[in-house]
Amino acid sequence: MSESIYIVSTKKYLKPIIETQIIGLSRVIVGLPIDHVFDRFKTLVQAENTQLSIQQLFKETYRRNGVLKGIFAGFSSQISIQLFKQYYRWPMMILIPKYYKELLPQSQIENHPALHKGLAGATIAIFESLVTCPLERIKCQLMTQHKSKSIIKQLWKNEHQFSHFVKNVYTGMEAMILKQVVSWTNYLYWDHKIRYLFKESPNQALTLQQIAMCSLLTAIPNILFVQPFDSVKTAYQMENNSNYKQLTIPQAFLKVYQDKGFKGYYAGWQLRLSQFIVQAALSTPVMDYLERLHGLPNDF
């Protein structure tokens, strides 16, 4: 009897996990090329205190290093990160909120209808920061370097001991955790809240116009709240990070302000907004479909 219950329980979770993983990997293939270009130049604008416009920076990068080593610098690291992220993200995005909603007392759910989404966001953010920080560090350094170099050799050459090498690739870990927690809790909360504003019932599918509006409205709070943390993370992880890597988080925030002013916190916001709208346009219908299929829709 217990064995049959175990098999049923395993099938109950295995099917949605496999389905969400396949859909997540498909989303990478569709969205990554354009997503990378937005991320590449957003990171470059954050790293360089330049007066060049985004169009001029694009042309200068192309002139200096061409397409593969210029426009698509860091693409190999980016595709590794995104394939890995999307493989675990979608099962976590669907099943962890479901787990918290079943775990929390009903009174808390009624008083705080999106609490399960916030807790899920914090859980995913901490996990993701721990496992992807080295890849993010390498990607950020590739995107901000001016000459093509072997990043691993460079990091190892600079840090002769293995423990120092590990510390180097985990540079900016604290800033990344902060950024990811703010980003994930914002995204899951606002995505959930805004999607259900358009629904008459929890099982209703969104129209294309509603998906577009959800994408835009979800992007705005993300830019407002997350971009300053992202700018500080870039400062820690970029190639020329010697002025930042020994600073505490408050000191790094102050240093960004001293170097670039308030606009330094929102450097590259146009690219990040465009990037997030594209990401949300791909993610919103997928999230809505998977949540209706495997999650626990909430009608508030």
PDB file of C-alpha atoms in Angstrom:
ATOM      1  CA  MET A   1       0.000   0.000   0.000  1.00  0.00           C
ATOM      2  CA  SER A   2       2.698   2.476   1.010  1.00  0.00           C
ATOM      3  CA  GLU A   3       4.698   1.560  -2.110  1.00  0.00           C
ATOM      4  CA  SER A   4       1.754   2.352  -4.395  1.00  0.00           C
ATOM      5  CA  ILE A   5       1.222   5.694  -2.613  1.00  0.00           C
ATOM      6  CA  TYR A   6       4.915   6.500  -3.149  1.00  0.00           C
ATOM      7  CA  ILE A   7       4.664   5.681  -6.886  1.00  0.00           C
ATOM      8  CA  VAL A   8       1.542   7.851  -7.288  1.00  0.00           C
ATOM      9  CA  SER A   9       3.202  10.697  -5.355  1.00  0.00           C
ATOM     10  CA  THR A  10       6.366  10.419  -7.481  1.00  0.00           C
ATOM     11  CA  LYS A  11       4.353  10.516 -10.721  1.00  0.00           C
ATOM     12  CA  LYS A  12       2.385  13.482  -9.389  1.00  0.00           C
ATOM     13  CA  TYR A  13       5.548  15.609  -9.129  1.00  0.00           C
ATOM     14  CA  LEU A  14       7.745  13.992 -11.811  1.00  0.00           C
ATOM     15  CA  LYS A  15       5.438  14.840 -14.714  1.00  0.00           C
ATOM     16  CA  PRO A  16       5.161  18.586 -13.941  1.00  0.00           C
ATOM     17  CA  ILE A  17       8.903  18.787 -13.232  1.00  0.00           C
ATOM     18  CA  ILE A  18       9.791  17.254 -16.614  1.00  0.00           C
ATOM     19  CA  GLU A  19       7.202  19.354 -18.465  1.00  0.00           C
ATOM     20  CA  THR A  20       8.348  22.603 -16.857  1.00  0.00           C
ATOM     21  CA  GLN A  21      12.027  21.766 -17.537  1.00  0.00           C
ATOM     22  CA  ILE A  22      11.349  21.124 -21.234  1.00  0.00           C
ATOM     23  CA  ILE A  23       9.351  24.345 -21.558  1.00  0.00           C
ATOM     24  CA  GLY A  24      12.054  26.263 -19.695  1.00  0.00           C
ATOM     25  CA  LEU A  25      14.798  25.021 -22.025  1.00  0.00           C
ATOM     26  CA  SER A  26      12.637  25.870 -25.059  1.00  0.00           C
ATOM     27  CA  ARG A  27      12.242  29.414 -23.739  1.00  0.00           C
ATOM     28  CA  VAL A  28      16.049  29.822 -23.684  1.00  0.00           C
ATOM     29  CA  ILE A  29      16.369  28.801 -27.322  1.00  0.00           C
ATOM     30  CA  VAL A  30      13.678  31.277 -28.398  1.00  0.00           C
ATOM     31  CA  GLY A  31      14.725  34.275 -26.307  1.00  0.00           C
ATOM     32  CA  LEU A  32      18.461  34.047 -25.628  1.00  0.00           C
ATOM     33  CA  PRO A  33      20.033  35.770 -28.694  1.00  0.00           C
ATOM     34  CA  ILE A  34      18.133  39.057 -28.245  1.00  0.00           C
ATOM     35  CA  ASP A  35      18.192  38.697 -24.444  1.00  0.00           C
ATOM     36  CA  HIS A  36      21.987  38.440 -24.509  1.00  0.00           C
ATOM     37  CA  VAL A  37      22.452  41.602 -26.581  1.00  0.00           C
ATOM     38  CA  PHE A  38      20.306  43.605 -24.132  1.00  0.00           C
ATOM     39  CA  ASP A  39      22.189  42.142 -21.151  1.00  0.00           C
ATOM     40  CA  ARG A  40      25.602  42.662 -22.780  1.00  0.00           C
ATOM     41  CA  PHE A  41      25.144  46.396 -23.350  1.00  0.00           C
ATOM     42  CA  LYS A  42      23.233  47.003 -20.124  1.00  0.00           C
ATOM     43  CA  THR A  43      26.224  45.535 -18.251  1.00  0.00           C
ATOM     44  CA  LEU A  44      28.667  47.568 -20.354  1.00  0.00           C
ATOM     45  CA  VAL A  45      26.810  50.823 -19.652  1.00  0.00           C
ATOM     46  CA  GLN A  46      26.798  50.018 -15.919  1.00  0.00           C
ATOM     47  CA  ALA A  47      30.530  49.239 -15.918  1.00  0.00           C
ATOM     48  CA  GLU A  48      31.791  52.198 -17.953  1.00  0.00           C
ATOM     49  CA  ASN A  49      31.379  55.821 -16.941  1.00  0.00           C
ATOM     50  CA  THR A  50      30.883  56.761 -20.586  1.00  0.00           C
ATOM     51  CA  GLN A  51      29.162  59.691 -22.275  1.00  0.00           C
ATOM     52  CA  LEU A  52      28.452  57.606 -25.387  1.00  0.00           C
ATOM     53  CA  SER A  53      24.853  56.861 -26.295  1.00  0.00           C
ATOM     54  CA  ILE A  54      23.761  53.232 -26.487  1.00  0.00           C
ATOM     55  CA  GLN A  55      23.867  53.391 -30.308  1.00  0.00           C
ATOM     56  CA  GLN A  56      27.396  54.855 -30.243  1.00  0.00           C
ATOM     57  CA  LEU A  57      28.527  52.246 -27.702  1.00  0.00           C
ATOM     58  CA  PHE A  58      27.131  49.505 -29.930  1.00  0.00           C
ATOM     59  CA  LYS A  59      29.004  50.842 -32.974  1.00  0.00           C
ATOM     60  CA  GLU A  60      32.228  51.342 -30.983  1.00  0.00           C
ATOM     61  CA  THR A  61      32.061  47.803 -29.572  1.00  0.00           C
ATOM     62  CA  TYR A  62      31.485  46.386 -33.058  1.00  0.00           C
ATOM     63  CA  ARG A  63      34.336  48.449 -34.521  1.00  0.00           C
ATOM     64  CA  ARG A  64      36.750  47.391 -31.778  1.00  0.00           C
ATOM     65  CA  ASN A  65      35.989  43.674 -31.474  1.00  0.00           C
ATOM     66  CA  GLY A  66      33.508  42.662 -34.175  1.00  0.00           C
ATOM     67  CA  VAL A  67      30.380  40.539 -33.702  1.00  0.00           C
ATOM     68  CA  LEU A  68      31.494  37.425 -31.831  1.00  0.00           C
ATOM     69  CA  LYS A  69      34.087  39.003 -29.508  1.00  0.00           C
ATOM     70  CA  GLY A  70      32.277  42.332 -29.268  1.00  0.00           C
ATOM     71  CA  ILE A  71      28.493  42.214 -29.611  1.00  0.00           C
ATOM     72  CA  PHE A  72      28.278  38.619 -28.352  1.00  0.00           C
ATOM     73  CA  ALA A  73      31.078  38.737 -25.766  1.00  0.00           C
ATOM     74  CA  GLY A  74      30.181  36.435 -22.881  1.00  0.00           C
ATOM     75  CA  PHE A  75      27.629  34.513 -24.952  1.00  0.00           C
ATOM     76  CA  SER A  76      29.159  31.099 -24.144  1.00  0.00           C
ATOM     77  CA  SER A  77      28.930  31.823 -20.416  1.00  0.00           C
ATOM     78  CA  GLN A  78      25.464  33.335 -20.864  1.00  0.00           C
ATOM     79  CA  ILE A  79      24.060  30.307 -22.665  1.00  0.00           C
ATOM     80  CA  SER A  80      25.504  28.004 -19.980  1.00  0.00           C
ATOM     81  CA  ILE A  81      23.909  30.137 -17.251  1.00  0.00           C
ATOM     82  CA  GLN A  82      20.538  30.385 -18.978  1.00  0.00           C
ATOM     83  CA  LEU A  83      20.266  26.700 -19.889  1.00  0.00           C
ATOM     84  CA  PHE A  84      21.122  25.771 -16.310  1.00  0.00           C
ATOM     85  CA  LYS A  85      18.796  28.414 -14.827  1.00  0.00           C
ATOM     86  CA  GLN A  86      15.802  27.559 -16.983  1.00  0.00           C
ATOM     87  CA  TYR A  87      16.291  23.856 -16.259  1.00  0.00           C
ATOM     88  CA  TYR A  88      15.615  24.348 -12.532  1.00  0.00           C
ATOM     89  CA  ARG A  89      13.746  27.688 -12.513  1.00  0.00           C
ATOM     90  CA  TRP A  90      10.428  26.640 -13.952  1.00  0.00           C
ATOM     91  CA  PRO A  91       9.867  23.650 -11.671  1.00  0.00           C
ATOM     92  CA  MET A  92      10.807  25.873  -8.711  1.00  0.00           C
ATOM     93  CA  MET A  93       8.623  28.787  -9.888  1.00  0.00           C
ATOM     94  CA  ILE A  94       5.571  26.533 -10.141  1.00  0.00           C
ATOM     95  CA  LEU A  95       6.051  23.990  -7.363  1.00  0.00           C
ATOM     96  CA  ILE A  96       7.669  26.038  -4.554  1.00  0.00           C
ATOM     97  CA  PRO A  97       4.784  28.568  -4.333  1.00  0.00           C
ATOM     98  CA  LYS A  98       2.439  25.575  -4.323  1.00  0.00           C
ATOM     99  CA  TYR A  99       4.461  24.008  -1.495  1.00  0.00           C
ATOM    100  CA  TYR A 100       4.400  27.200   0.608  1.00  0.00           C
ATOM    101  CA  LYS A 101       0.689  27.705  -0.012  1.00  0.00           C
ATOM    102  CA  GLU A 102      -0.018  24.195   1.265  1.00  0.00           C
ATOM    103  CA  LEU A 103       2.363  24.696   4.201  1.00  0.00           C
ATOM    104  CA  LEU A 104       1.159  28.095   5.443  1.00  0.00           C
ATOM    105  CA  PRO A 105      -1.893  28.408   7.730  1.00  0.00           C
ATOM    106  CA  GLN A 106      -5.053  29.356   5.859  1.00  0.00           C
ATOM    107  CA  SER A 107      -5.417  32.517   7.962  1.00  0.00           C
ATOM    108  CA  GLN A 108      -2.037  33.815   6.738  1.00  0.00           C
ATOM    109  CA  ILE A 109      -2.942  33.062   3.127  1.00  0.00           C
ATOM    110  CA  GLU A 110      -6.193  34.998   3.517  1.00  0.00           C
ATOM    111  CA  ASN A 111      -4.484  37.987   5.155  1.00  0.00           C
ATOM    112  CA  HIS A 112      -1.468  37.946   2.804  1.00  0.00           C
ATOM    113  CA  PRO A 113      -2.605  36.339  -0.469  1.00  0.00           C
ATOM    114  CA  ALA A 114       0.796  36.658  -2.191  1.00  0.00           C
ATOM    115  CA  LEU A 115       2.949  35.594   0.801  1.00  0.00           C
ATOM    116  CA  HIS A 116       3.642  32.186  -0.734  1.00  0.00           C
ATOM    117  CA  LYS A 117       5.011  33.945  -3.831  1.00  0.00           C
ATOM    118  CA  GLY A 118       7.334  36.145  -1.762  1.00  0.00           C
ATOM    119  CA  LEU A 119       8.703  33.185   0.189  1.00  0.00           C
ATOM    120  CA  ALA A 120       9.178  31.244  -3.037  1.00  0.00           C
ATOM    121  CA  GLY A 121      11.040  34.202  -4.566  1.00  0.00           C
ATOM    122  CA  ALA A 122      13.448  34.437  -1.616  1.00  0.00           C
ATOM    123  CA  THR A 123      14.055  30.667  -1.702  1.00  0.00           C
ATOM    124  CA  ILE A 124      14.809  30.624  -5.439  1.00  0.00           C
ATOM    125  CA  ALA A 125      17.003  33.739  -5.146  1.00  0.00           C
ATOM    126  CA  ILE A 126      19.271  32.307  -2.433  1.00  0.00           C
ATOM    127  CA  PHE A 127      19.605  28.963  -4.218  1.00  0.00           C
ATOM    128  CA  GLU A 128      20.306  30.645  -7.555  1.00  0.00           C
ATOM    129  CA  SER A 129      22.906  33.015  -6.127  1.00  0.00           C
ATOM    130  CA  LEU A 130      24.847  30.174  -4.532  1.00  0.00           C
ATOM    131  CA  VAL A 131      24.995  28.004  -7.643  1.00  0.00           C
ATOM    132  CA  THR A 132      25.376  30.609 -10.413  1.00  0.00           C
ATOM    133  CA  CYS A 133      27.592  33.316  -8.874  1.00  0.00           C
ATOM    134  CA  PRO A 134      30.836  31.943 -10.462  1.00  0.00           C
ATOM    135  CA  LEU A 135      29.208  31.845 -13.917  1.00  0.00           C
ATOM    136  CA  GLU A 136      27.780  35.347 -13.421  1.00  0.00           C
ATOM    137  CA  ARG A 137      31.217  36.602 -12.394  1.00  0.00           C
ATOM    138  CA  ILE A 138      32.835  35.126 -15.505  1.00  0.00           C
ATOM    139  CA  LYS A 139      30.023  36.411 -17.746  1.00  0.00           C
ATOM    140  CA  CYS A 140      30.272  39.923 -16.300  1.00  0.00           C
ATOM    141  CA  GLN A 141      34.053  39.993 -16.725  1.00  0.00           C
ATOM    142  CA  LEU A 142      33.761  38.760 -20.330  1.00  0.00           C
ATOM    143  CA  MET A 143      31.179  41.432 -21.093  1.00  0.00           C
ATOM    144  CA  THR A 144      33.237  44.283 -19.631  1.00  0.00           C
ATOM    145  CA  GLN A 145      36.758  43.411 -20.767  1.00  0.00           C
ATOM    146  CA  HIS A 146      38.263  45.445 -23.608  1.00  0.00           C
ATOM    147  CA  LYS A 147      40.570  42.763 -24.986  1.00  0.00           C
ATOM    148  CA  SER A 148      39.787  39.113 -25.587  1.00  0.00           C
ATOM    149  CA  LYS A 149      41.493  37.023 -22.884  1.00  0.00           C
ATOM    150  CA  SER A 150      41.130  33.632 -21.248  1.00  0.00           C
ATOM    151  CA  ILE A 151      39.082  34.536 -18.164  1.00  0.00           C
ATOM    152  CA  ILE A 152      39.830  31.365 -16.205  1.00  0.00           C
ATOM    153  CA  LYS A 153      43.575  31.767 -16.785  1.00  0.00           C
ATOM    154  CA  GLN A 154      43.355  35.432 -15.861  1.00  0.00           C
ATOM    155  CA  LEU A 155      41.483  34.757 -12.620  1.00  0.00           C
ATOM    156  CA  TRP A 156      43.835  31.899 -11.712  1.00  0.00           C
ATOM    157  CA  LYS A 157      46.910  33.975 -12.556  1.00  0.00           C
ATOM    158  CA  ASN A 158      45.723  36.800 -10.347  1.00  0.00           C
ATOM    159  CA  GLU A 159      44.922  34.453  -7.444  1.00  0.00           C
ATOM    160  CA  HIS A 160      47.716  31.863  -7.082  1.00  0.00           C
ATOM    161  CA  GLN A 161      46.004  29.776  -4.420  1.00  0.00           C
ATOM    162  CA  PHE A 162      42.850  27.766  -5.110  1.00  0.00           C
ATOM    163  CA  SER A 163      41.052  29.253  -2.094  1.00  0.00           C
ATOM    164  CA  HIS A 164      41.730  32.743  -3.432  1.00  0.00           C
ATOM    165  CA  PHE A 165      40.519  31.677  -6.884  1.00  0.00           C
ATOM    166  CA  VAL A 166      37.240  30.467  -5.371  1.00  0.00           C
ATOM    167  CA  LYS A 167      36.923  33.730  -3.440  1.00  0.00           C
ATOM    168  CA  ASN A 168      37.559  35.631  -6.675  1.00  0.00           C
ATOM    169  CA  VAL A 169      34.840  33.863  -8.679  1.00  0.00           C
ATOM    170  CA  TYR A 170      32.421  34.421  -5.792  1.00  0.00           C
ATOM    171  CA  THR A 171      33.176  38.167  -5.741  1.00  0.00           C
ATOM    172  CA  GLY A 172      29.928  40.102  -5.418  1.00  0.00           C
ATOM    173  CA  MET A 173      28.082  37.193  -3.817  1.00  0.00           C
ATOM    174  CA  GLU A 174      26.389  39.360  -1.166  1.00  0.00           C
ATOM    175  CA  ALA A 175      25.316  41.931  -3.765  1.00  0.00           C
ATOM    176  CA  MET A 176      24.025  39.154  -5.996  1.00  0.00           C
ATOM    177  CA  ILE A 177      21.927  37.621  -3.195  1.00  0.00           C
ATOM    178  CA  LEU A 178      20.392  41.037  -2.422  1.00  0.00           C
ATOM    179  CA  LYS A 179      19.709  41.697  -6.090  1.00  0.00           C
ATOM    180  CA  GLN A 180      18.205  38.251  -6.646  1.00  0.00           C
ATOM    181  CA  VAL A 181      15.967  38.398  -3.560  1.00  0.00           C
ATOM    182  CA  VAL A 182      14.626  41.816  -4.570  1.00  0.00           C
ATOM    183  CA  SER A 183      14.268  40.698  -8.193  1.00  0.00           C
ATOM    184  CA  TRP A 184      12.550  37.367  -7.545  1.00  0.00           C
ATOM    185  CA  THR A 185      10.156  38.571  -4.860  1.00  0.00           C
ATOM    186  CA  ASN A 186       9.233  41.564  -7.037  1.00  0.00           C
ATOM    187  CA  TYR A 187       8.747  39.475 -10.143  1.00  0.00           C
ATOM    188  CA  LEU A 188       6.689  36.670  -8.584  1.00  0.00           C
ATOM    189  CA  TYR A 189       4.586  39.102  -6.552  1.00  0.00           C
ATOM    190  CA  TRP A 190       3.792  41.557  -9.348  1.00  0.00           C
ATOM    191  CA  ASP A 191       3.450  38.898 -12.033  1.00  0.00           C
ATOM    192  CA  HIS A 192       0.920  37.061  -9.868  1.00  0.00           C
ATOM    193  CA  LYS A 193      -0.902  40.212  -8.756  1.00  0.00           C
ATOM    194  CA  ILE A 194      -1.169  41.760 -12.226  1.00  0.00           C
ATOM    195  CA  ARG A 195      -2.122  38.553 -14.054  1.00  0.00           C
ATOM    196  CA  TYR A 196      -5.061  37.975 -11.735  1.00  0.00           C
ATOM    197  CA  LEU A 197      -6.294  41.542 -12.168  1.00  0.00           C
ATOM    198  CA  PHE A 198      -7.085  40.579 -15.768  1.00  0.00           C
ATOM    199  CA  LYS A 199      -8.821  37.316 -14.877  1.00  0.00           C
ATOM    200  CA  GLU A 200     -12.488  36.786 -14.161  1.00  0.00           C
ATOM    201  CA  SER A 201     -11.694  33.297 -12.870  1.00  0.00           C
ATOM    202  CA  PRO A 202      -8.391  31.631 -11.842  1.00  0.00           C
ATOM    203  CA  ASN A 203      -8.515  29.147 -14.729  1.00  0.00           C
ATOM    204  CA  GLN A 204      -9.048  31.761 -17.435  1.00  0.00           C
ATOM    205  CA  ALA A 205      -6.236  31.995 -20.021  1.00  0.00           C
ATOM    206  CA  LEU A 206      -4.767  35.411 -20.838  1.00  0.00           C
ATOM    207  CA  THR A 207      -5.252  37.053 -24.248  1.00  0.00           C
ATOM    208  CA  LEU A 208      -2.303  38.441 -26.248  1.00  0.00           C
ATOM    209  CA  GLN A 209      -3.260  42.021 -25.278  1.00  0.00           C
ATOM    210  CA  GLN A 210      -3.391  41.040 -21.594  1.00  0.00           C
ATOM    211  CA  ILE A 211       0.014  39.314 -21.865  1.00  0.00           C
ATOM    212  CA  ALA A 212       1.492  42.509 -23.368  1.00  0.00           C
ATOM    213  CA  MET A 213       0.029  44.667 -20.578  1.00  0.00           C
ATOM    214  CA  CYS A 214       1.208  42.220 -17.899  1.00  0.00           C
ATOM    215  CA  SER A 215       4.721  42.268 -19.382  1.00  0.00           C
ATOM    216  CA  LEU A 216       4.900  46.071 -19.316  1.00  0.00           C
ATOM    217  CA  LEU A 217       3.349  46.508 -15.866  1.00  0.00           C
ATOM    218  CA  THR A 218       5.571  43.799 -14.359  1.00  0.00           C
ATOM    219  CA  ALA A 219       8.668  45.414 -15.877  1.00  0.00           C
ATOM    220  CA  ILE A 220       8.158  48.856 -14.293  1.00  0.00           C
ATOM    221  CA  PRO A 221       8.492  47.895 -10.571  1.00  0.00           C
ATOM    222  CA  ASN A 222      11.329  45.552 -11.498  1.00  0.00           C
ATOM    223  CA  ILE A 223      13.342  48.423 -12.990  1.00  0.00           C
ATOM    224  CA  LEU A 224      12.552  50.778 -10.100  1.00  0.00           C
ATOM    225  CA  PHE A 225      13.519  48.380  -7.304  1.00  0.00           C
ATOM    226  CA  VAL A 226      16.065  45.986  -8.836  1.00  0.00           C
ATOM    227  CA  GLN A 227      18.239  48.166 -11.088  1.00  0.00           C
ATOM    228  CA  PRO A 228      20.264  49.831  -8.268  1.00  0.00           C
ATOM    229  CA  PHE A 229      21.167  46.411  -6.834  1.00  0.00           C
ATOM    230  CA  ASP A 230      22.083  45.174 -10.320  1.00  0.00           C
ATOM    231  CA  SER A 231      24.384  48.169 -10.862  1.00  0.00           C
ATOM    232  CA  VAL A 232      26.219  47.459  -7.605  1.00  0.00           C
ATOM    233  CA  LYS A 233      26.513  43.753  -8.488  1.00  0.00           C
ATOM    234  CA  THR A 234      28.080  44.716 -11.825  1.00  0.00           C
ATOM    235  CA  ALA A 235      30.541  47.019 -10.030  1.00  0.00           C
ATOM    236  CA  TYR A 236      31.724  44.074  -7.915  1.00  0.00           C
ATOM    237  CA  GLN A 237      31.971  41.611 -10.820  1.00  0.00           C
ATOM    238  CA  MET A 238      33.224  43.692 -13.768  1.00  0.00           C
ATOM    239  CA  GLU A 239      36.799  43.462 -15.071  1.00  0.00           C
ATOM    240  CA  ASN A 240      38.063  46.699 -13.466  1.00  0.00           C
ATOM    241  CA  ASN A 241      36.582  46.038 -10.026  1.00  0.00           C
ATOM    242  CA  SER A 242      39.613  46.913  -7.877  1.00  0.00           C
ATOM    243  CA  ASN A 243      37.837  49.963  -6.400  1.00  0.00           C
ATOM    244  CA  TYR A 244      34.832  47.880  -5.344  1.00  0.00           C
ATOM    245  CA  LYS A 245      35.726  44.293  -4.484  1.00  0.00           C
ATOM    246  CA  GLN A 246      36.923  45.061  -0.935  1.00  0.00           C
ATOM    247  CA  LEU A 247      33.971  47.316  -0.091  1.00  0.00           C
ATOM    248  CA  THR A 248      30.944  46.432   2.002  1.00  0.00           C
ATOM    249  CA  ILE A 249      27.515  46.654   0.353  1.00  0.00           C
ATOM    250  CA  PRO A 250      26.688  50.120   1.845  1.00  0.00           C
ATOM    251  CA  GLN A 251      30.156  51.367   0.842  1.00  0.00           C
ATOM    252  CA  ALA A 252      29.661  50.046  -2.707  1.00  0.00           C
ATOM    253  CA  PHE A 253      26.307  51.824  -3.012  1.00  0.00           C
ATOM    254  CA  LEU A 254      27.972  55.049  -1.847  1.00  0.00           C
ATOM    255  CA  LYS A 255      30.907  54.536  -4.246  1.00  0.00           C
ATOM    256  CA  VAL A 256      28.578  54.133  -7.237  1.00  0.00           C
ATOM    257  CA  TYR A 257      26.878  57.396  -6.238  1.00  0.00           C
ATOM    258  CA  GLN A 258      30.225  59.196  -5.800  1.00  0.00           C
ATOM    259  CA  ASP A 259      31.529  57.947  -9.178  1.00  0.00           C
ATOM    260  CA  LYS A 260      28.401  58.348 -11.313  1.00  0.00           C
ATOM    261  CA  GLY A 261      25.768  60.182  -9.298  1.00  0.00           C
ATOM    262  CA  PHE A 262      22.190  58.981  -8.814  1.00  0.00           C
ATOM    263  CA  LYS A 263      21.929  58.081 -12.503  1.00  0.00           C
ATOM    264  CA  GLY A 264      24.638  55.459 -11.904  1.00  0.00           C
ATOM    265  CA  TYR A 265      22.063  53.319 -10.088  1.00  0.00           C
ATOM    266  CA  TYR A 266      19.897  53.303 -13.218  1.00  0.00           C
ATOM    267  CA  ALA A 267      22.601  53.135 -15.889  1.00  0.00           C
ATOM    268  CA  GLY A 268      21.334  51.042 -18.787  1.00  0.00           C
ATOM    269  CA  TRP A 269      17.718  51.141 -17.589  1.00  0.00           C
ATOM    270  CA  GLN A 270      16.398  51.471 -21.161  1.00  0.00           C
ATOM    271  CA  LEU A 271      18.127  48.235 -22.134  1.00  0.00           C
ATOM    272  CA  ARG A 272      17.003  46.496 -18.953  1.00  0.00           C
ATOM    273  CA  LEU A 273      13.400  47.628 -19.526  1.00  0.00           C
ATOM    274  CA  SER A 274      13.465  46.317 -23.111  1.00  0.00           C
ATOM    275  CA  GLN A 275      15.112  43.100 -21.947  1.00  0.00           C
ATOM    276  CA  PHE A 276      12.585  42.550 -19.172  1.00  0.00           C
ATOM    277  CA  ILE A 277       9.588  43.209 -21.454  1.00  0.00           C
ATOM    278  CA  VAL A 278      10.903  40.596 -23.906  1.00  0.00           C
ATOM    279  CA  GLN A 279      11.544  38.159 -21.039  1.00  0.00           C
ATOM    280  CA  ALA A 280       8.110  38.783 -19.517  1.00  0.00           C
ATOM    281  CA  ALA A 281       6.386  38.462 -22.904  1.00  0.00           C
ATOM    282  CA  LEU A 282       7.886  34.977 -23.173  1.00  0.00           C
ATOM    283  CA  SER A 283       7.505  34.053 -19.496  1.00  0.00           C
ATOM    284  CA  THR A 284       4.013  35.385 -18.664  1.00  0.00           C
ATOM    285  CA  PRO A 285       2.001  33.043 -20.919  1.00  0.00           C
ATOM    286  CA  VAL A 286       4.221  30.112 -19.926  1.00  0.00           C
ATOM    287  CA  MET A 287       3.834  30.896 -16.219  1.00  0.00           C
ATOM    288  CA  ASP A 288       0.092  31.305 -16.619  1.00  0.00           C
ATOM    289  CA  TYR A 289      -0.260  28.009 -18.504  1.00  0.00           C
ATOM    290  CA  LEU A 290       1.915  26.004 -16.104  1.00  0.00           C
ATOM    291  CA  GLU A 291       0.303  27.523 -13.029  1.00  0.00           C
ATOM    292  CA  ARG A 292      -3.156  26.621 -14.300  1.00  0.00           C
ATOM    293  CA  LEU A 293      -1.929  23.152 -15.171  1.00  0.00           C
ATOM    294  CA  HIS A 294       0.233  22.306 -12.144  1.00  0.00           C
ATOM    295  CA  GLY A 295       0.061  25.147  -9.635  1.00  0.00           C
ATOM    296  CA  LEU A 296      -2.601  26.540  -7.346  1.00  0.00           C
ATOM    297  CA  PRO A 297      -4.251  29.592  -8.955  1.00  0.00           C
ATOM    298  CA  ASN A 298      -5.431  32.263  -6.568  1.00  0.00           C
ATOM    299  CA  ASP A 299      -8.454  34.414  -7.308  1.00  0.00           C
ATOM    300  CA  PHE A 300      -7.696  37.716  -5.603  1.00  0.00           C
TER     301      PHE A 300
END
